[in-house]
Coordinates of C-alpha atoms and ligand atoms in Angstrom, one line a residue:
M700 CA 0.0 0.0 0.1
N701 CA 1.2 3.5 -0.9
F702 CA 1.6 6.1 1.8
S703 CA -0.6 8.5 0.0
N704 CA -3.6 6.1 0.6
L705 CA -3.2 6.4 4.4
A706 CA -4.8 9.7 4.9
L707 CA -1.5 11.5 5.7
S708 CA -0.9 15.1 4.8
K709 CA 1.4 16.0 2.1
A710 CA 4.2 17.1 4.4
L711 CA 4.5 13.7 5.8
V712 CA 4.1 11.7 2.5
T713 CA 7.0 13.9 1.1
A714 CA 9.2 13.2 4.1
V715 CA 8.5 9.4 3.8
K716 CA 9.4 9.5 0.1
A717 CA 12.6 11.4 0.9
A718 CA 13.5 8.6 3.3
G719 CA 13.2 6.1 0.5
Y720 CA 10.1 4.3 1.6
E721 CA 7.9 3.3 -1.3
Q722 CA 5.3 1.0 0.3
A723 CA 3.9 1.0 3.8
T724 CA 4.9 -2.1 5.8
P725 CA 2.2 -4.4 7.2
I726 CA 2.4 -2.8 10.7
Q727 CA 2.2 0.6 9.1
Q728 CA -0.8 -0.4 7.0
Q729 CA -2.7 -1.6 10.1
A730 CA -1.5 0.8 12.8
I731 CA -1.8 4.1 10.9
P732 CA -5.6 4.1 10.3
A733 CA -6.3 2.9 13.8
I734 CA -4.1 5.6 15.4
L735 CA -5.7 8.2 13.2
A736 CA -9.1 7.0 14.3
G737 CA -8.0 7.7 17.9
K738 CA -8.0 4.1 19.1
D739 CA -5.7 2.6 21.7
I740 CA -3.6 -0.2 20.1
M741 CA -1.5 -3.0 21.3
A742 CA 0.9 -4.1 18.7
G743 CA 3.2 -7.1 18.5
A744 CA 5.9 -6.2 16.0
Q745 CA 9.3 -7.6 15.6
T746 CA 12.3 -5.3 15.2
G747 CA 12.9 -4.1 11.8
T748 CA 9.2 -4.1 10.7
G749 CA 8.9 -0.4 10.5
K750 CA 7.1 0.0 13.8
T751 CA 8.5 3.6 14.6
A752 CA 7.0 5.1 11.5
A753 CA 3.7 3.1 12.3
F754 CA 3.1 5.3 15.4
A755 CA 5.3 8.4 14.5
L756 CA 3.4 9.2 11.2
P757 CA -0.2 9.1 12.5
L758 CA 0.8 10.9 15.8
L759 CA 2.5 13.8 13.7
E760 CA -0.6 13.8 11.5
L761 CA -2.8 14.3 14.6
L762 CA -0.5 17.0 15.9
T763 CA -0.6 18.8 12.5
Q764 CA -4.4 18.9 12.7
Q765 CA -4.6 20.1 16.2
A766 CA -1.8 22.7 15.7
Q767 CA -4.1 25.7 15.0
A768 CA -6.4 25.0 17.8
T769 CA -3.9 24.5 20.6
Q770 CA -1.4 27.3 21.8
P771 CA 1.2 27.5 23.3
K772 CA 3.6 24.6 22.7
A773 CA 3.4 21.9 25.3
V774 CA 4.3 18.0 25.1
R775 CA 1.2 16.4 23.7
V776 CA 3.0 13.2 22.4
L777 CA 5.1 11.3 24.9
V778 CA 7.1 8.2 23.8
L779 CA 8.7 6.1 26.4
T780 CA 11.6 3.9 25.5
P781 CA 13.6 1.5 27.6
T782 CA 17.1 2.5 26.4
R783 CA 19.0 5.6 25.4
E784 CA 19.9 4.2 22.1
L785 CA 16.3 3.4 21.3
A786 CA 15.3 6.9 22.5
Q787 CA 17.9 8.4 20.1
Q788 CA 16.8 6.3 17.2
V789 CA 13.2 7.1 17.6
Y790 CA 14.0 10.8 17.9
K791 CA 15.9 10.7 14.6
S792 CA 12.9 9.1 13.0
F793 CA 10.5 11.7 14.3
V794 CA 12.8 14.4 13.2
R795 CA 13.1 13.0 9.8
Y796 CA 9.3 12.5 9.3
A797 CA 8.5 15.9 10.8
E798 CA 11.0 17.9 8.6
N799 CA 8.3 19.5 6.5
T800 CA 6.2 20.5 9.6
E801 CA 6.4 23.0 12.3
I802 CA 6.4 20.4 15.0
N803 CA 9.3 20.4 17.4
I804 CA 10.7 17.2 18.9
A805 CA 12.8 16.7 22.0
V806 CA 14.6 13.8 23.6
A807 CA 15.6 13.0 27.1
Y808 CA 17.6 10.2 28.6
G809 CA 20.1 9.6 31.4
G810 CA 23.9 9.4 31.3
V811 CA 24.3 12.8 29.9
S812 CA 23.8 16.5 31.2
I813 CA 20.1 17.4 31.8
N814 CA 20.7 21.0 30.9
P815 CA 20.5 20.8 27.2
Q816 CA 17.4 18.7 27.5
V817 CA 15.7 21.1 29.8
S818 CA 16.6 24.1 27.3
A819 CA 15.1 22.1 24.4
L820 CA 11.9 21.5 26.4
N821 CA 11.9 25.2 27.4
K822 CA 11.9 26.1 23.6
G823 CA 8.6 24.3 23.3
A824 CA 8.4 20.7 22.1
E825 CA 5.1 18.9 21.1
V826 CA 6.8 15.5 21.0
L827 CA 9.1 14.2 23.7
I828 CA 10.9 10.8 23.5
A829 CA 12.3 9.7 26.9
T830 CA 13.6 6.9 29.1
P831 CA 11.6 6.6 32.3
G832 CA 14.2 7.6 34.8
R833 CA 15.3 10.8 33.1
L834 CA 11.6 11.7 32.5
L835 CA 10.8 11.5 36.2
D836 CA 13.9 13.5 37.0
L837 CA 12.6 16.3 34.6
V838 CA 9.1 16.1 36.0
I839 CA 10.1 16.0 39.7
S840 CA 12.6 19.0 39.2
G841 CA 9.7 21.1 37.7
S842 CA 11.2 21.3 34.3
L843 CA 8.4 19.5 32.6
A844 CA 4.8 19.1 33.0
L845 CA 2.8 16.2 31.5
T846 CA -0.7 17.7 31.9
Q847 CA -1.1 18.3 28.2
V848 CA -0.1 14.8 27.1
Q849 CA -2.7 13.3 24.8
H850 CA -0.9 10.5 23.2
L851 CA 1.3 8.1 25.1
V852 CA 3.5 5.4 23.4
F853 CA 5.3 2.5 25.1
D854 CA 8.0 1.3 22.6
E855 CA 9.5 -2.1 23.4
A856 CA 7.2 -2.5 26.4
D857 CA 8.5 -6.0 27.0
R858 CA 12.0 -4.7 27.4
M859 CA 10.8 -1.9 29.8
L860 CA 9.3 -4.5 32.0
D861 CA 12.4 -6.7 31.7
M862 CA 14.5 -3.8 32.8
G863 CA 12.4 -3.3 36.1
F864 CA 10.8 -0.1 35.0
K865 CA 7.3 -0.9 36.4
D866 CA 7.6 1.5 39.3
E867 CA 8.7 4.4 37.1
I868 CA 5.9 3.6 34.7
D869 CA 3.4 3.7 37.5
R870 CA 4.7 7.0 38.8
I871 CA 4.7 8.6 35.2
L872 CA 1.1 7.4 34.7
N873 CA 0.0 9.1 37.8
R874 CA 1.1 12.4 36.4
L875 CA -0.7 11.9 33.0
P876 CA -4.2 13.0 32.0
L877 CA -6.6 10.0 32.3
K878 CA -8.1 10.9 28.9
R879 CA -5.5 10.2 26.4
Q880 CA -4.7 7.7 23.6
T881 CA -2.2 5.0 24.6
L882 CA -0.2 2.8 22.1
L883 CA 1.7 -0.2 23.3
F884 CA 4.4 -1.7 21.1
S885 CA 6.2 -4.8 22.0
A886 CA 8.4 -7.3 20.2
T887 CA 7.0 -10.2 22.2
L888 CA 3.5 -10.4 23.5
D889 CA 3.5 -12.5 26.6
D890 CA 1.4 -12.7 29.9
A891 CA 3.3 -9.7 31.4
I892 CA 2.5 -7.5 28.5
F893 CA -1.2 -8.5 28.5
K894 CA -1.3 -7.7 32.2
L895 CA 0.2 -4.4 31.7
S896 CA -2.2 -3.7 28.8
K897 CA -5.2 -4.2 31.0
T898 CA -4.3 -1.3 33.2
L899 CA -3.2 1.0 30.4
L900 CA -5.3 0.5 27.4
T901 CA -9.0 1.0 26.7
E902 CA -10.7 -1.4 24.2
P903 CA -7.4 -1.6 22.4
E904 CA -7.1 -2.9 18.8
L905 CA -4.7 -5.9 18.8
I906 CA -2.3 -5.7 15.9
E907 CA 0.1 -8.6 15.2
V908 CA 2.2 -8.5 12.0
S909 CA 3.7 -11.9 12.3
E910 CA 3.0 -14.9 14.4
R911 CA 3.7 -14.3 18.1
N912 CA 7.3 -14.6 19.1
T913 CA 8.7 -15.6 15.7
A914 CA 12.2 -14.6 14.4
A915 CA 12.5 -12.4 11.4
T916 CA 11.8 -14.8 8.6
Q917 CA 14.3 -13.3 6.2
V918 CA 17.2 -14.2 8.7
E919 CA 18.9 -17.5 8.0
Q920 CA 19.7 -19.1 11.3
I921 CA 22.7 -21.5 11.8
V922 CA 23.9 -23.1 15.1
Y923 CA 27.3 -24.3 15.3
T924 CA 28.4 -26.6 18.2
V925 CA 31.9 -25.6 19.4
D926 CA 33.8 -25.7 22.6
S927 CA 33.7 -22.5 24.6
D928 CA 37.5 -22.2 24.5
R929 CA 37.5 -22.2 20.7
K930 CA 34.7 -19.7 20.2
R931 CA 36.9 -16.7 19.8
E932 CA 39.1 -18.5 17.2
L933 CA 35.9 -19.5 15.2
T934 CA 34.5 -16.1 15.4
S935 CA 37.7 -14.5 13.9
H936 CA 37.8 -17.4 11.4
L937 CA 34.3 -16.8 10.1
I938 CA 34.7 -13.1 9.8
G939 CA 38.1 -13.3 8.2
A940 CA 37.5 -16.3 5.8
K941 CA 34.2 -15.0 4.5
N942 CA 35.5 -11.4 4.5
W943 CA 32.4 -10.1 6.4
R944 CA 32.7 -6.3 6.8
Q945 CA 30.0 -5.5 9.4
V946 CA 29.2 -8.1 12.1
L947 CA 27.3 -7.6 15.3
I948 CA 28.4 -10.0 18.1
F949 CA 26.5 -10.6 21.3
T950 CA 28.0 -11.7 24.6
R951 CA 26.1 -12.1 27.8
T952 CA 28.3 -10.0 29.9
K953 CA 30.1 -6.5 29.8
I954 CA 33.4 -8.0 30.8
G955 CA 33.0 -10.7 28.2
A956 CA 32.2 -8.1 25.6
D957 CA 35.4 -6.1 26.4
A958 CA 37.6 -9.2 26.6
L959 CA 36.4 -10.5 23.2
A960 CA 36.8 -7.2 21.3
K961 CA 40.4 -7.0 22.7
E962 CA 41.1 -10.5 21.6
M963 CA 39.6 -10.0 18.1
C964 CA 41.8 -6.9 17.6
K965 CA 44.8 -9.1 18.3
D966 CA 43.5 -11.5 15.5
G967 CA 43.7 -8.5 13.2
I968 CA 40.0 -7.7 13.1
K969 CA 39.0 -4.1 14.1
T970 CA 36.5 -4.5 16.9
Q971 CA 34.9 -2.4 19.6
S972 CA 32.5 -3.1 22.3
I973 CA 29.3 -1.5 23.5
H974 CA 27.7 -1.9 26.8
G975 CA 26.0 -0.1 29.8
D976 CA 29.3 0.6 31.6
K977 CA 30.7 2.8 28.8
S978 CA 29.9 6.4 28.8
Q979 CA 27.2 7.6 26.4
G980 CA 30.0 9.3 24.3
A981 CA 32.0 6.0 24.0
R982 CA 28.8 4.1 23.0
E983 CA 27.8 6.7 20.4
K984 CA 31.4 6.7 18.8
A985 CA 31.5 2.9 18.8
L986 CA 28.2 2.7 17.0
A987 CA 29.1 5.6 14.6
D988 CA 32.5 3.8 13.8
F989 CA 30.6 0.6 13.2
K990 CA 28.0 2.2 11.0
A991 CA 30.7 4.0 9.0
G992 CA 32.6 0.8 8.4
N993 CA 35.6 2.0 10.5
V994 CA 35.4 -1.0 12.7
R995 CA 34.5 -4.5 11.3
A996 CA 32.9 -6.0 14.4
L997 CA 30.9 -4.6 17.3
V998 CA 30.6 -6.7 20.4
A999 CA 27.4 -5.8 22.4
T1000 CA 25.4 -6.9 25.4
D1001 CA 21.7 -7.4 25.0
V1002 CA 20.7 -4.2 26.6
A1003 CA 23.1 -2.0 24.8
A1004 CA 22.2 -3.5 21.4
R1005 CA 18.5 -2.6 21.8
G1006 CA 17.7 0.2 19.4
I1007 CA 20.7 -0.3 17.2
D1008 CA 19.4 0.2 13.7
I1009 CA 21.7 -0.5 10.8
V1010 CA 19.7 -1.0 7.7
D1011 CA 22.4 -3.1 5.8
L1012 CA 23.5 -5.1 8.7
Q1013 CA 23.7 -8.7 7.4
Y1014 CA 25.6 -10.7 10.1
V1015 CA 24.9 -11.3 13.7
I1016 CA 26.9 -13.8 15.8
N1017 CA 25.6 -15.1 19.1
Y1018 CA 28.8 -15.7 20.9
E1019 CA 27.0 -16.8 23.9
L1020 CA 23.3 -17.9 23.8
P1021 CA 21.1 -15.5 25.9
Y1022 CA 19.8 -16.5 29.3
I1023 CA 16.5 -15.0 28.4
A1024 CA 15.2 -16.9 25.3
E1025 CA 13.2 -13.9 24.0
D1026 CA 16.5 -12.0 23.7
Y1027 CA 17.4 -14.3 20.8
I1028 CA 14.7 -12.9 18.8
H1029 CA 15.7 -9.3 19.5
R1030 CA 19.4 -10.2 18.7
I1031 CA 18.8 -11.8 15.3
G1032 CA 16.3 -9.1 14.4
R1033 CA 19.2 -6.7 14.3
S1034 CA 20.0 -8.1 10.8
G1035 CA 17.4 -8.6 8.1
R1036 CA 15.9 -5.2 8.8
A1037 CA 13.3 -3.8 6.5
G1038 CA 13.1 -6.9 4.3
K1039 CA 17.0 -7.3 3.8
A1040 CA 18.5 -10.7 4.1
G1041 CA 20.4 -11.6 7.1
L1042 CA 22.5 -14.4 8.7
A1043 CA 22.5 -15.3 12.4
I1044 CA 25.1 -17.7 13.6
S1045 CA 25.0 -19.0 17.1
L1046 CA 28.1 -20.5 18.6
M1047 CA 26.8 -23.1 21.2
S1048 CA 29.1 -24.8 23.6
P1049 CA 27.8 -28.2 24.8
D1050 CA 26.9 -26.7 28.2
E1051 CA 24.6 -24.2 26.6
E1052 CA 22.3 -26.8 25.1
W1053 CA 19.5 -26.1 27.6
L1054 CA 19.5 -22.5 26.4
L1055 CA 18.9 -23.6 22.8
T1056 CA 16.1 -25.8 24.0
A1057 CA 14.5 -22.7 25.6
I1058 CA 15.0 -20.7 22.5
E1059 CA 13.5 -23.4 20.3
K1060 CA 10.5 -23.5 22.6
V1061 CA 10.0 -19.7 22.2
L1062 CA 10.3 -20.0 18.4
D1063 CA 8.4 -23.1 18.3
T1064 CA 10.7 -24.6 15.9
R1065 CA 14.0 -26.7 16.0
L1066 CA 17.2 -25.1 14.9
L1067 CA 19.6 -27.5 13.2
Q1068 CA 23.0 -27.9 15.1
Q1069 CA 26.0 -28.3 12.9
W1070 CA 29.7 -28.8 13.3
L1071 CA 32.1 -26.7 11.4
P1072 CA 35.0 -28.9 10.1
G1073 CA 38.1 -28.1 12.0
Y1074 CA 36.0 -26.7 15.0
E1075 CA 34.2 -29.9 16.1
P1076 CA 33.7 -30.1 19.8
D1077 CA 35.9 -32.4 21.9
L1078 CA 33.4 -35.1 22.7
T1079 CA 35.3 -36.3 25.8
K1080 CA 34.6 -32.8 27.2
T1081 CA 31.0 -33.1 26.2
T1082 CA 30.7 -36.3 28.1
D1083 CA 32.2 -34.6 31.2
N1084 CA 29.8 -31.7 30.8
K1085 CA 26.8 -34.0 30.6
K1086 CA 27.8 -35.8 33.6
N1087 CA 28.2 -32.6 35.4
R1088 CA 24.4 -31.8 35.3
R1089 CA 24.7 -30.0 38.8
G1090 CA 26.7 -27.3 37.0
G1091 CA 23.9 -26.8 34.5
S1092 CA 21.3 -26.4 37.0
K1093 CA 23.3 -23.9 38.9
K1094 CA 23.6 -21.9 35.7
H1095 CA 19.7 -22.3 35.3
A1096 CA 19.3 -20.8 38.8
R1097 CA 21.6 -18.0 37.9
A1098 CA 19.5 -17.3 34.8
Q1099 CA 16.4 -17.2 36.9
A1100 CA 18.0 -14.9 39.4
L1101 CA 19.3 -12.6 36.5
S1102 CA 15.9 -12.4 35.0
G1103 CA 14.4 -11.7 38.5
N1104 CA 17.2 -9.2 39.3
K1105 CA 15.6 -6.2 37.6
K1106 CA 18.5 -3.9 36.7
K1107 CA 17.5 -0.3 36.1
R1108 CA 19.1 2.0 33.7
R1109 CA 18.2 5.5 32.8
Ligands
LIG32 P1 11.9 0.0 12.9 O1 11.1 -1.3 12.9 O2 10.9 1.2 13.1 O3 13.0 0.0 13.8 O4 12.4 0.4 11.3 C1 13.4 -0.5 10.7 C2 14.0 0.1 9.5 O5 13.1 0.2 8.5 C3 14.4 1.6 9.7 O6 15.6 1.7 9.2 C4 13.4 2.4 8.9 O7 14.0 3.5 8.3 C5 13.0 1.4 7.8 N1 11.6 1.6 7.3 C6 10.5 1.9 8.0 N2 9.3 1.9 7.2 C7 9.8 1.6 6.1 C8 9.2 1.4 4.7 N3 7.8 1.6 4.6 N4 9.8 1.1 3.6 C9 11.3 0.9 3.8 N5 11.9 1.1 5.0 C10 11.2 1.4 6.0

């Protein structure tokens, strides 16, 4: 479907064309009319489906229509995101789509000085994209009032709950007008999201653009079984032998991300790491270097990688399988964005088999395990691992603890 058939004003259609979009994606085709009609929506959309434009375009359209009636400028659209990276990405999309309008957009997230964000708000912004912690800082310090908000968006609501933002969400909701439109977007729709939706949404329209919890179909998935002490060697071999230029690699820990990046540099592959312990500036630089092709590989933790949008990214390597099975979907969804083909390779050591089982359960499909010649696992070690089932259950307990240990980031 063409954007001009979606009841959007010329200013928006022109901006979308300038962005190079020709046809509306399925989530856009369904969400745009529903949002324009003023409905609450609950949308299950994978990363890379075009979900940002699915809510940004109709909200900008509604703001344009209200512009004459409502003066002076106040925040009318509030978009909540779990991470700084996603906040920046959504902000950039709004700015791009609004370029032919008079609408001002602001962004606020932690880890950087609050002052420029306050100044931007003081100039008057109708749209604010914010992470929950920094938003509360702004409200509590009196720099921002939320009384004029008419449209509230939760982007990646599942991740917001995973990161333990429920209390912040409740505190923000207490400060918002009751009469408003609420839109909830989530990559995965599980019981926790349905529970949240009950308290937030009024007669929502449920939109799902693909089957629940399925991985991006255009991403080919390969699982190599390999001993953990040979994973680094195999990673460098894959990237080097196949001459891959832009590879996103996932580790479970920040220390692991740094260590792997260091080792890979020694292997002659320019690599940087990105995670929550790095300053905002360092994260932005690493991402910019990766996007520009100055570094070949970027090693990221799950939280840091949320919101990374690289249109041409083809290769994702799961250096370690995630403890939270749904993270697998988010990880591999970084490639194959907007219909482009992708390849996701998981390096699974024999002691991670139970994590693969959990992923297969979420995907509702079996992933074929393969050995790469020269990197076959040492079967004597495998037997030892299988004997050592107690170790596995401890790891499982740790995974449970981790998912219960709701870490907060602003
Ligand atoms: P999102 O799912 O919002 O993160 O978008 C994923 C990528 O798809 C971004 O790079 C968007 O710029 C791009 N995109 C969004 N809508 C379209 C469209 N209709 N046609 C082509 N690309 C799009």
